[in-house]
CSV table of C-alpha atoms in Angstrom, one decimal:
chain,number,residue,atom,x,y,z
A,1132,MET,CA,0.0,0.0,0.0
A,1133,ASP,CA,1.3,3.4,-0.8
A,1134,TRP,CA,-0.3,6.9,-0.5
A,1135,LEU,CA,0.7,10.6,-0.8
A,1136,LEU,CA,-0.2,13.1,1.8
A,1137,ARG,CA,-0.3,16.4,0.1
A,1138,GLY,CA,-0.1,19.9,1.6
A,1139,ALA,CA,0.1,19.1,5.3
A,1140,ASP,CA,2.1,21.5,7.5
A,1141,VAL,CA,4.8,19.2,8.7
A,1142,LEU,CA,5.8,19.9,12.2
A,1143,GLY,CA,4.4,23.4,11.8
A,1144,GLU,CA,7.3,24.4,9.5
A,1145,GLY,CA,5.4,24.6,6.3
A,1146,PRO,CA,3.5,22.4,3.9
A,1147,ARG,CA,5.3,19.6,2.1
A,1148,ASP,CA,4.2,16.3,0.7
A,1149,LEU,CA,4.7,13.1,2.6
A,1150,TYR,CA,4.9,9.8,0.5
A,1151,VAL,CA,4.4,6.5,2.2
A,1152,LEU,CA,5.5,3.2,0.5
A,1153,ASP,CA,5.4,-0.2,2.3
A,1154,GLY,CA,4.9,1.5,5.7
A,1155,ARG,CA,7.8,3.9,5.4
A,1156,PHE,CA,8.4,7.4,4.2
A,1157,ALA,CA,9.8,7.5,0.8
A,1158,ASP,CA,10.8,10.3,-1.7
A,1159,PRO,CA,7.5,12.0,-3.0
A,1160,ALA,CA,9.2,12.1,-6.4
A,1161,GLN,CA,8.9,8.3,-6.7
A,1162,ALA,CA,5.0,8.4,-6.3
A,1163,GLY,CA,3.4,7.0,-9.4
A,1164,PRO,CA,0.4,8.5,-11.3
A,1165,ASP,CA,-2.1,6.1,-9.7
A,1166,VAL,CA,-1.0,6.7,-6.1
A,1167,GLN,CA,-3.9,7.4,-3.5
A,1168,VAL,CA,-3.7,11.2,-2.8
A,1169,ILE,CA,-4.8,12.4,0.6
A,1170,ASP,CA,-5.5,16.2,1.0
A,1171,GLY,CA,-3.6,17.4,4.1
A,1172,THR,CA,-4.5,21.1,3.6
A,1173,GLY,CA,-5.1,22.8,6.9
A,1174,LEU,CA,-3.7,19.9,8.9
A,1175,VAL,CA,-0.4,19.6,10.9
A,1176,ALA,CA,1.5,16.4,10.5
A,1177,LEU,CA,3.3,15.2,13.6
A,1178,PRO,CA,5.1,12.0,14.6
A,1179,ALA,CA,2.9,9.5,16.3
A,1180,LEU,CA,2.8,10.3,20.0
A,1181,VAL,CA,4.3,8.1,22.8
A,1182,ASP,CA,2.8,7.9,26.3
A,1183,PRO,CA,5.3,6.6,28.9
A,1184,HIS,CA,2.5,6.3,31.5
A,1185,THR,CA,-0.8,4.5,30.8
A,1186,HIS,CA,-3.1,2.3,32.9
A,1187,LEU,CA,-5.0,-0.3,30.9
A,1188,ARG,CA,-6.4,-2.4,33.7
A,1189,ASP,CA,-5.8,-5.6,31.6
A,1190,PRO,CA,-5.6,-8.3,32.9
A,1191,GLY,CA,-8.6,-7.3,35.2
A,1192,LEU,CA,-12.3,-7.2,35.3
A,1193,GLY,CA,-12.7,-5.3,32.1
A,1194,ASP,CA,-15.1,-2.8,33.6
A,1195,ALA,CA,-12.8,0.2,33.4
A,1196,GLU,CA,-10.6,-0.6,30.4
A,1197,THR,CA,-9.2,-3.5,28.3
A,1198,ILE,CA,-6.1,-3.6,26.1
A,1199,ALA,CA,-8.4,-3.3,23.1
A,1200,SER,CA,-10.4,-0.2,24.4
A,1201,GLY,CA,-7.2,1.4,25.5
A,1202,MET,CA,-5.6,0.9,22.1
A,1203,SER,CA,-8.6,2.6,20.6
A,1204,ALA,CA,-8.4,5.4,22.9
A,1205,ALA,CA,-4.7,5.8,22.3
A,1206,ALA,CA,-5.1,5.8,18.5
A,1207,ALA,CA,-7.9,8.5,18.8
A,1208,GLY,CA,-5.5,10.6,20.9
A,1209,GLY,CA,-2.7,10.4,18.2
A,1210,TYR,CA,-0.6,7.8,20.1
A,1211,GLY,CA,1.3,5.1,18.2
A,1212,ALA,CA,2.9,3.7,21.3
A,1213,ILE,CA,2.1,3.5,25.0
A,1214,PHE,CA,3.9,2.2,28.0
A,1215,ALA,CA,1.4,0.1,30.1
A,1216,MET,CA,1.8,0.3,33.9
A,1217,PRO,CA,1.8,-2.9,35.9
A,1218,ASN,CA,-1.0,-2.3,38.4
A,1219,THR,CA,-3.2,-4.9,36.8
A,1220,ASP,CA,-5.1,-7.8,38.4
A,1221,PRO,CA,-3.0,-9.9,38.8
A,1222,VAL,CA,0.0,-7.4,38.9
A,1223,ALA,CA,2.3,-7.6,36.0
A,1224,ASP,CA,5.3,-8.9,38.0
A,1225,ILE,CA,6.2,-12.0,36.1
A,1226,PRO,CA,7.0,-12.8,32.4
A,1227,ASP,CA,3.7,-14.5,31.7
A,1228,ILE,CA,1.7,-11.4,32.2
A,1229,VAL,CA,3.9,-8.8,30.4
A,1230,GLU,CA,4.0,-11.3,27.4
A,1231,TYR,CA,0.2,-11.6,27.5
A,1232,GLU,CA,-0.1,-7.8,27.4
A,1233,VAL,CA,2.4,-7.4,24.4
A,1234,ASP,CA,0.9,-10.3,22.5
A,1235,THR,CA,-2.7,-9.1,22.8
A,1236,ALA,CA,-1.7,-5.6,21.6
A,1237,THR,CA,0.4,-7.0,18.7
A,1238,GLU,CA,-2.7,-9.1,17.5
A,1239,LEU,CA,-5.0,-6.0,17.7
A,1240,GLY,CA,-2.5,-3.9,15.8
A,1241,ARG,CA,-4.0,-0.5,16.9
A,1242,CYS,CA,-1.0,0.8,18.8
A,1243,ASP,CA,2.4,-0.4,20.0
A,1244,LEU,CA,2.3,-1.5,23.7
A,1245,HIS,CA,5.5,-1.7,25.8
A,1246,ALA,CA,4.8,-3.4,29.0
A,1247,ILE,CA,6.1,-1.9,32.3
A,1248,GLY,CA,6.9,-4.5,34.9
A,1249,ALA,CA,6.4,-4.2,38.6
A,1250,VAL,CA,9.5,-3.4,40.7
A,1251,THR,CA,8.3,-5.4,43.6
A,1252,ARG,CA,6.2,-8.6,43.9
A,1253,GLY,CA,2.5,-7.6,44.0
A,1254,GLN,CA,3.7,-3.9,44.1
A,1255,LEU,CA,3.9,-4.5,47.9
A,1256,GLY,CA,7.2,-2.8,48.2
A,1257,GLU,CA,9.0,-5.6,50.0
A,1258,THR,CA,10.5,-8.1,47.7
A,1259,LEU,CA,11.8,-7.5,44.1
A,1260,ALA,CA,9.7,-8.9,41.3
A,1261,ASP,CA,11.2,-11.2,38.6
A,1262,ILE,CA,12.8,-8.2,36.9
A,1263,ARG,CA,15.4,-10.1,35.0
A,1264,GLY,CA,12.8,-12.6,33.8
A,1265,MET,CA,10.6,-9.9,32.4
A,1266,ALA,CA,13.7,-8.2,30.9
A,1267,ASP,CA,14.7,-11.5,29.1
A,1268,SER,CA,11.0,-12.4,28.1
A,1269,ARG,CA,9.5,-12.0,24.8
A,1270,ALA,CA,8.1,-8.7,26.0
A,1271,ALA,CA,11.7,-7.4,26.5
A,1272,VAL,CA,10.6,-5.2,29.4
A,1273,ARG,CA,12.9,-2.1,29.8
A,1274,MET,CA,11.0,0.1,32.3
A,1275,PHE,CA,9.8,-1.0,35.7
A,1276,SER,CA,7.6,0.8,38.1
A,1277,ASP,CA,5.3,0.2,41.2
A,1278,ASP,CA,3.2,3.2,40.1
A,1279,GLY,CA,0.3,3.8,42.3
A,1280,HIS,CA,2.8,3.0,45.1
A,1281,CYS,CA,6.1,4.3,46.0
A,1282,VAL,CA,9.1,2.1,46.2
A,1283,ALA,CA,9.6,3.6,49.6
A,1284,ARG,CA,12.2,1.4,51.3
A,1285,SER,CA,15.7,2.6,50.5
A,1286,ASP,CA,17.2,-0.9,50.6
A,1287,VAL,CA,14.6,-2.2,48.1
A,1288,MET,CA,15.1,0.8,45.8
A,1289,ARG,CA,18.9,0.2,46.1
A,1290,ASP,CA,18.5,-3.3,45.0
A,1291,ALA,CA,16.1,-2.5,42.2
A,1292,LEU,CA,18.5,0.2,40.8
A,1293,ILE,CA,21.3,-2.4,40.7
A,1294,VAL,CA,19.2,-4.6,38.6
A,1295,MET,CA,18.1,-1.8,36.4
A,1296,ARG,CA,21.8,-1.1,35.7
A,1297,GLU,CA,22.5,-4.7,34.9
A,1298,THR,CA,19.5,-5.1,32.6
A,1299,GLY,CA,19.8,-1.7,30.8
A,1300,SER,CA,16.4,-0.7,32.2
A,1301,VAL,CA,14.9,2.5,33.8
A,1302,ILE,CA,13.0,2.7,36.9
A,1303,ALA,CA,9.9,4.9,37.0
A,1304,GLN,CA,9.2,6.1,40.5
A,1305,HIS,CA,5.9,7.2,41.9
A,1306,ALA,CA,7.4,9.9,44.3
A,1307,GLN,CA,5.3,9.7,47.3
A,1308,ASP,CA,6.5,9.1,50.8
A,1309,PRO,CA,3.7,6.9,52.3
A,1310,LEU,CA,4.5,7.9,55.9
A,1311,LEU,CA,4.0,11.7,55.0
A,1312,THR,CA,0.6,11.0,53.3
A,1313,VAL,CA,-1.4,8.8,55.6
A,1314,GLY,CA,-5.0,9.6,55.0
A,1315,ALA,CA,-4.2,12.4,52.6
A,1316,GLN,CA,-7.2,13.4,50.4
A,1317,MET,CA,-6.0,16.6,48.5
A,1318,ASP,CA,-3.2,19.2,48.2
A,1319,ASP,CA,-2.1,20.4,51.6
A,1320,GLY,CA,-3.3,24.0,51.7
A,1321,GLU,CA,-6.0,26.4,52.7
A,1322,LEU,CA,-8.7,24.4,50.7
A,1323,ALA,CA,-8.0,21.2,52.5
A,1324,ARG,CA,-8.2,23.0,55.8
A,1325,GLU,CA,-11.6,24.6,54.8
A,1326,LEU,CA,-13.0,21.3,53.8
A,1327,GLY,CA,-11.6,19.4,56.8
A,1328,ARG,CA,-9.6,17.0,54.6
A,1329,THR,CA,-6.1,15.7,55.4
A,1330,GLY,CA,-3.6,17.5,53.3
A,1331,TRP,CA,-1.1,15.9,50.9
A,1332,PRO,CA,2.3,17.6,51.7
A,1333,LYS,CA,4.5,18.7,48.8
A,1334,MET,CA,7.6,17.4,50.6
A,1335,ALA,CA,6.2,13.9,50.2
A,1336,GLU,CA,7.2,14.2,46.6
A,1337,SER,CA,10.5,16.1,46.7
A,1338,VAL,CA,12.2,14.0,49.4
A,1339,ILE,CA,11.7,10.9,47.5
A,1340,ILE,CA,13.0,12.4,44.2
A,1341,ALA,CA,16.1,13.7,46.1
A,1342,ARG,CA,16.8,10.3,47.5
A,1343,ASP,CA,16.2,8.4,44.4
A,1344,ALA,CA,18.4,10.8,42.3
A,1345,ILE,CA,21.3,10.4,44.6
A,1346,MET,CA,21.0,6.7,44.7
A,1347,ALA,CA,20.6,6.4,40.9
A,1348,ASP,CA,23.8,8.5,40.4
A,1349,GLU,CA,25.8,6.5,42.9
A,1350,LEU,CA,24.7,3.1,41.6
A,1351,GLY,CA,24.9,4.1,37.9
A,1352,ALA,CA,21.3,3.4,37.1
A,1353,ARG,CA,18.6,5.6,35.4
A,1354,LEU,CA,15.7,7.1,37.2
A,1355,HIS,CA,12.5,8.4,35.6
A,1356,VAL,CA,10.2,10.5,37.9
A,1357,CYS,CA,6.5,10.0,37.2
A,1358,HIS,CA,3.9,12.9,37.3
A,1359,VAL,CA,5.9,15.7,39.0
A,1360,SER,CA,3.3,18.0,40.6
A,1361,THR,CA,5.0,20.5,42.9
A,1362,LEU,CA,7.3,23.5,43.0
A,1363,SER,CA,9.7,21.7,45.3
A,1364,GLY,CA,9.6,18.6,43.1
A,1365,VAL,CA,10.5,20.7,40.1
A,1366,GLU,CA,13.4,22.2,42.0
A,1367,VAL,CA,14.8,18.9,43.1
A,1368,VAL,CA,14.6,17.6,39.5
A,1369,ARG,CA,16.3,20.8,38.3
A,1370,TRP,CA,19.0,20.3,41.0
A,1371,ALA,CA,19.6,16.7,40.0
A,1372,LYS,CA,20.0,17.5,36.3
A,1373,LYS,CA,22.5,20.3,37.2
A,1374,MET,CA,24.5,17.8,39.1
A,1375,GLY,CA,24.5,15.6,36.0
A,1376,TYR,CA,22.4,12.8,37.7
A,1377,PRO,CA,20.7,10.3,35.3
A,1378,VAL,CA,17.3,11.6,35.9
A,1379,THR,CA,14.3,12.4,33.6
A,1380,ALA,CA,10.8,13.5,34.6
A,1381,GLU,CA,7.4,13.7,33.2
A,1382,VAL,CA,4.3,16.0,33.9
A,1383,THR,CA,0.7,15.2,33.2
A,1384,PRO,CA,-1.7,17.3,31.2
A,1385,HIS,CA,-4.0,17.7,34.2
A,1386,HIS,CA,-1.3,19.0,36.4
A,1387,LEU,CA,-0.5,21.6,33.7
A,1388,ALA,CA,-4.1,22.7,33.1
A,1389,LEU,CA,-5.9,22.2,36.4
A,1390,ASP,CA,-5.4,23.5,40.0
A,1391,THR,CA,-7.2,23.2,43.3
A,1392,ASP,CA,-9.9,25.6,42.2
A,1393,VAL,CA,-11.7,22.8,40.5
A,1394,VAL,CA,-11.6,20.7,43.7
A,1395,ALA,CA,-13.7,22.9,45.9
A,1396,GLY,CA,-16.8,21.2,44.6
A,1397,LEU,CA,-15.5,17.8,45.7
A,1398,ASP,CA,-16.3,16.3,42.3
A,1399,PRO,CA,-14.5,12.8,42.4
A,1400,ASN,CA,-13.4,13.2,38.7
A,1401,PHE,CA,-10.9,15.7,39.9
A,1402,LYS,CA,-9.4,13.3,42.6
A,1403,VAL,CA,-6.0,12.0,41.4
A,1404,ASN,CA,-2.7,10.9,42.8
A,1405,PRO,CA,-0.6,13.1,43.1
A,1406,PRO,CA,-3.4,15.6,43.8
A,1407,LEU,CA,-4.1,18.7,41.7
A,1408,ARG,CA,-2.1,21.4,43.4
A,1409,SER,CA,-2.3,25.1,43.9
A,1410,ARG,CA,-1.9,27.6,41.2
A,1411,GLU,CA,1.7,28.4,42.3
A,1412,ASN,CA,2.6,24.7,41.8
A,1413,MET,CA,0.8,24.5,38.6
A,1414,GLU,CA,2.6,27.6,37.2
A,1415,ALA,CA,6.0,26.1,38.4
A,1416,CYS,CA,5.2,22.9,36.4
A,1417,ARG,CA,4.3,24.9,33.3
A,1418,ALA,CA,7.5,26.8,33.5
A,1419,ALA,CA,9.6,23.7,34.1
A,1420,PHE,CA,8.0,22.0,31.1
A,1421,LEU,CA,8.8,25.0,28.9
A,1422,ASP,CA,12.4,25.1,30.0
A,1423,GLY,CA,12.9,21.4,29.7
A,1424,THR,CA,13.4,20.6,33.4
A,1425,LEU,CA,10.3,18.3,33.0
A,1426,ASP,CA,11.2,16.4,29.9
A,1427,MET,CA,8.0,15.0,28.6
A,1428,ILE,CA,4.3,14.5,28.9
A,1429,GLY,CA,2.9,11.4,30.6
A,1430,THR,CA,-0.9,11.1,30.4
A,1431,ASP,CA,-1.2,8.9,33.7
A,1432,HIS,CA,-4.3,7.7,31.9
A,1433,ALA,CA,-6.1,6.0,34.7
A,1434,PRO,CA,-9.6,4.7,33.9
A,1435,HIS,CA,-12.1,3.7,36.5
A,1436,PRO,CA,-15.6,2.2,36.4
A,1437,ASP,CA,-18.4,4.6,37.3
A,1438,THR,CA,-18.9,3.0,40.7
A,1439,ALA,CA,-15.4,4.0,41.7
A,1440,LYS,CA,-16.0,7.6,41.1
A,1441,ALA,CA,-19.7,7.8,42.3
A,1442,CYS,CA,-19.2,7.2,45.9
A,1443,GLY,CA,-18.2,10.5,47.4
A,1444,TRP,CA,-14.8,12.2,47.4
A,1445,ASP,CA,-13.2,10.4,50.4
A,1446,GLN,CA,-14.1,6.9,49.0
A,1447,ALA,CA,-13.5,7.6,45.4
A,1448,ALA,CA,-10.5,6.2,43.5
A,1449,ASN,CA,-7.7,8.3,42.4
A,1450,GLY,CA,-7.3,8.7,38.7
A,1451,MET,CA,-8.4,10.4,35.4
A,1452,LEU,CA,-8.6,9.6,31.7
A,1453,GLY,CA,-6.0,11.3,29.5
A,1454,LEU,CA,-5.2,9.6,26.3
A,1455,GLU,CA,-7.8,11.2,24.1
A,1456,THR,CA,-7.4,14.7,25.4
A,1457,ALA,CA,-3.6,15.1,26.1
A,1458,LEU,CA,-2.6,16.6,22.7
A,1459,ALA,CA,-5.5,19.1,22.8
A,1460,VAL,CA,-4.8,20.2,26.3
A,1461,VAL,CA,-1.0,20.6,25.8
A,1462,ALA,CA,-1.3,22.2,22.3
A,1463,ASP,CA,-4.0,24.6,23.4
A,1464,LEU,CA,-1.9,25.7,26.5
A,1465,PHE,CA,1.4,26.1,24.7
A,1466,VAL,CA,1.3,26.0,20.9
A,1467,ARG,CA,-1.7,28.2,20.4
A,1468,SER,CA,-0.3,30.7,23.0
A,1469,GLY,CA,3.0,30.9,21.0
A,1470,GLN,CA,5.0,29.5,23.9
A,1471,MET,CA,6.0,26.3,22.0
A,1472,SER,CA,6.4,25.2,18.5
A,1473,TRP,CA,4.9,22.1,17.0
A,1474,ARG,CA,8.4,20.6,16.6
A,1475,GLU,CA,9.1,21.2,20.3
A,1476,LEU,CA,5.8,19.6,21.2
A,1477,ALA,CA,6.6,16.6,19.1
A,1478,LEU,CA,10.0,16.4,20.9
A,1479,ARG,CA,8.2,16.3,24.3
A,1480,MET,CA,5.3,13.9,23.3
A,1481,SER,CA,7.1,11.5,20.9
A,1482,ASP,CA,11.0,11.7,20.9
A,1483,ARG,CA,11.8,12.0,24.5
A,1484,PRO,CA,9.4,9.3,25.7
A,1485,ALA,CA,10.5,6.9,23.0
A,1486,ALA,CA,14.1,7.5,24.1
A,1487,LEU,CA,13.3,6.2,27.6
A,1488,ILE,CA,13.5,2.6,26.4
A,1489,SER,CA,15.5,3.2,23.1
A,1490,LEU,CA,12.6,2.7,20.6
A,1491,GLY,CA,15.0,3.7,17.8
A,1492,ASP,CA,13.8,5.5,14.7
A,1493,SER,CA,10.1,4.3,14.9
A,1494,TYR,CA,9.0,7.7,16.6
A,1495,GLY,CA,10.4,11.2,16.4
A,1496,ALA,CA,10.1,14.7,15.3
A,1497,ASP,CA,11.6,14.2,11.7
A,1498,LEU,CA,9.2,12.5,9.4
A,1499,THR,CA,12.0,11.8,6.9
A,1500,VAL,CA,12.6,9.3,4.1
A,1501,GLY,CA,13.4,5.9,5.3
A,1502,ARG,CA,11.7,6.1,8.7
A,1503,PRO,CA,8.6,4.1,9.6
A,1504,ALA,CA,5.5,6.1,8.8
A,1505,CYS,CA,4.2,6.6,12.2
A,1506,LEU,CA,2.3,10.0,12.5
A,1507,CYS,CA,-0.7,11.8,13.6
A,1508,LEU,CA,-2.7,14.4,11.7
A,1509,VAL,CA,-3.9,17.3,13.7
A,1510,ASN,CA,-6.5,20.1,12.8
A,1511,PRO,CA,-5.1,23.0,14.8
A,1512,ASP,CA,-8.3,25.1,14.5
A,1513,LEU,CA,-11.3,22.8,15.0
A,1514,PRO,CA,-13.3,23.8,18.0
A,1515,TRP,CA,-14.6,20.8,19.8
A,1516,GLN,CA,-15.9,19.9,23.3
A,1517,VAL,CA,-15.0,16.9,25.5
A,1518,ASP,CA,-18.0,14.6,25.7
A,1519,PRO,CA,-17.3,11.7,28.1
A,1520,GLN,CA,-20.0,9.5,26.3
A,1521,ARG,CA,-18.1,9.7,23.0
A,1522,LEU,CA,-14.7,8.7,24.2
A,1523,SER,CA,-13.2,5.4,23.2
A,1524,SER,CA,-12.4,4.3,26.7
A,1525,ILE,CA,-14.9,2.1,28.6
A,1526,ALA,CA,-14.5,4.5,31.5
A,1527,ARG,CA,-15.9,8.0,31.6
A,1528,ASN,CA,-13.8,9.7,34.4
A,1529,THR,CA,-12.4,12.7,32.5
A,1530,PRO,CA,-11.6,15.9,34.3
A,1531,PHE,CA,-12.0,17.8,31.1
A,1532,ALA,CA,-15.7,16.9,30.4
A,1533,ARG,CA,-17.5,19.8,28.7
A,1534,ARG,CA,-14.3,21.8,28.3
A,1535,ALA,CA,-13.8,23.4,24.9
A,1536,TYR,CA,-10.5,22.9,22.8
A,1537,HIS,CA,-9.3,24.1,19.4
A,1538,THR,CA,-6.9,21.3,18.6
A,1539,LYS,CA,-8.1,18.0,17.5
A,1540,VAL,CA,-6.4,14.7,16.2
A,1541,VAL,CA,-8.2,13.6,13.1
A,1542,ALA,CA,-6.1,10.6,12.0
A,1543,THR,CA,-3.3,8.4,13.4
A,1544,VAL,CA,-1.1,6.2,11.2
A,1545,LEU,CA,1.0,3.3,12.4
A,1546,ARG,CA,3.7,2.1,10.0
A,1547,GLY,CA,1.7,3.3,7.0
A,1548,GLU,CA,-1.8,2.0,8.2
A,1549,ALA,CA,-4.5,4.2,9.6
A,1550,THR,CA,-5.4,3.2,13.1
A,1551,PHE,CA,-7.8,6.2,13.5
A,1552,ASP,CA,-9.5,8.2,10.9
A,1553,SER,CA,-12.4,10.6,12.1
A,1554,CYS,CA,-12.7,12.3,8.7
A,1555,GLY,CA,-12.4,9.5,6.2
A,1556,LEU,CA,-9.1,10.8,4.9
A,1557,PHE,CA,-7.9,7.2,4.1
A,1558,ALA,CA,-11.2,5.8,2.9
């Protein structure tokens, strides 16, 4: 199959033709007279996005998400690859489970899935999981995390980092000291006091990042910090990078776009871990994303069944949907405002997350001849409103419900094949 995309604005740097032959970009001059021509006028062509932080709940009950529904949501959001977190049921802490995840996604073919293995057995924080077995398995796992839980014990973190070094892997830490967040329900601040809820102190995040950065450097391992949400966390990451420590960090769209103002009504769809923070912390995360201290976007896509969010704030589960809204939120905040170019956005939502586990040339900002044709097409001026009922996910727990955006993914292509096409471009 071959096709010619004509007139799309490639990476926001001007229109040019993209010719795809046998799943790779080829020289447009080679396109024959009978080639399928796709009109890209008015669209921005970006590399397919890569999410380093997705929860698929599969294996599991299937009432919140499955690999199939998650793949559909990812494709609709412009994603060509996602990294699947291990807090499944049962936990992905042995080779059989990570191989099941990758095999299922490969059979579906909607999106590449890279399994993240648990650091500890059952994500209980006590004994290391079969990290080497998962690394050597057919799934070839190269990222490990207990996300949803912190690897809190220093001796366990030390042992895990040693195995990371030996297997060429990276550990993705959920930075939350559990002893400092007992009973915490929301950001520690004036609103928590007004509502009579236990606050979530910012130092619970920053002290873990500091400890882990020091340990990673001393042990020669790589550390990736999940969902940074605080000013102090940002400053610790900035310090660690200045010191030359092997640290990368992500920020979520919701921590860039929402602050504690939306929490006042105690709508459980705004309950997340780490919690939405004050405007000062949100602004610090925005600035750190723009200056590169926070390297990339991780959606922390966390679907839940309706029952888990319809039980009152204190009992509600933490987590928000993110795959289908991430690009719109980030692009509207930073590209439409002129603070970031499309190429820079592609770097943060494709190149850098792909580099975490060395995905090679499959994803990246340069849609050049010879590379796999993995891209998404974006309408940068298509007003739309988030309707939870029209999302591809089984779950409906989006914090962006009824919010209006101007940036919309209209098609996603994985190695030359359209995996999402809302406008019939590839029909």
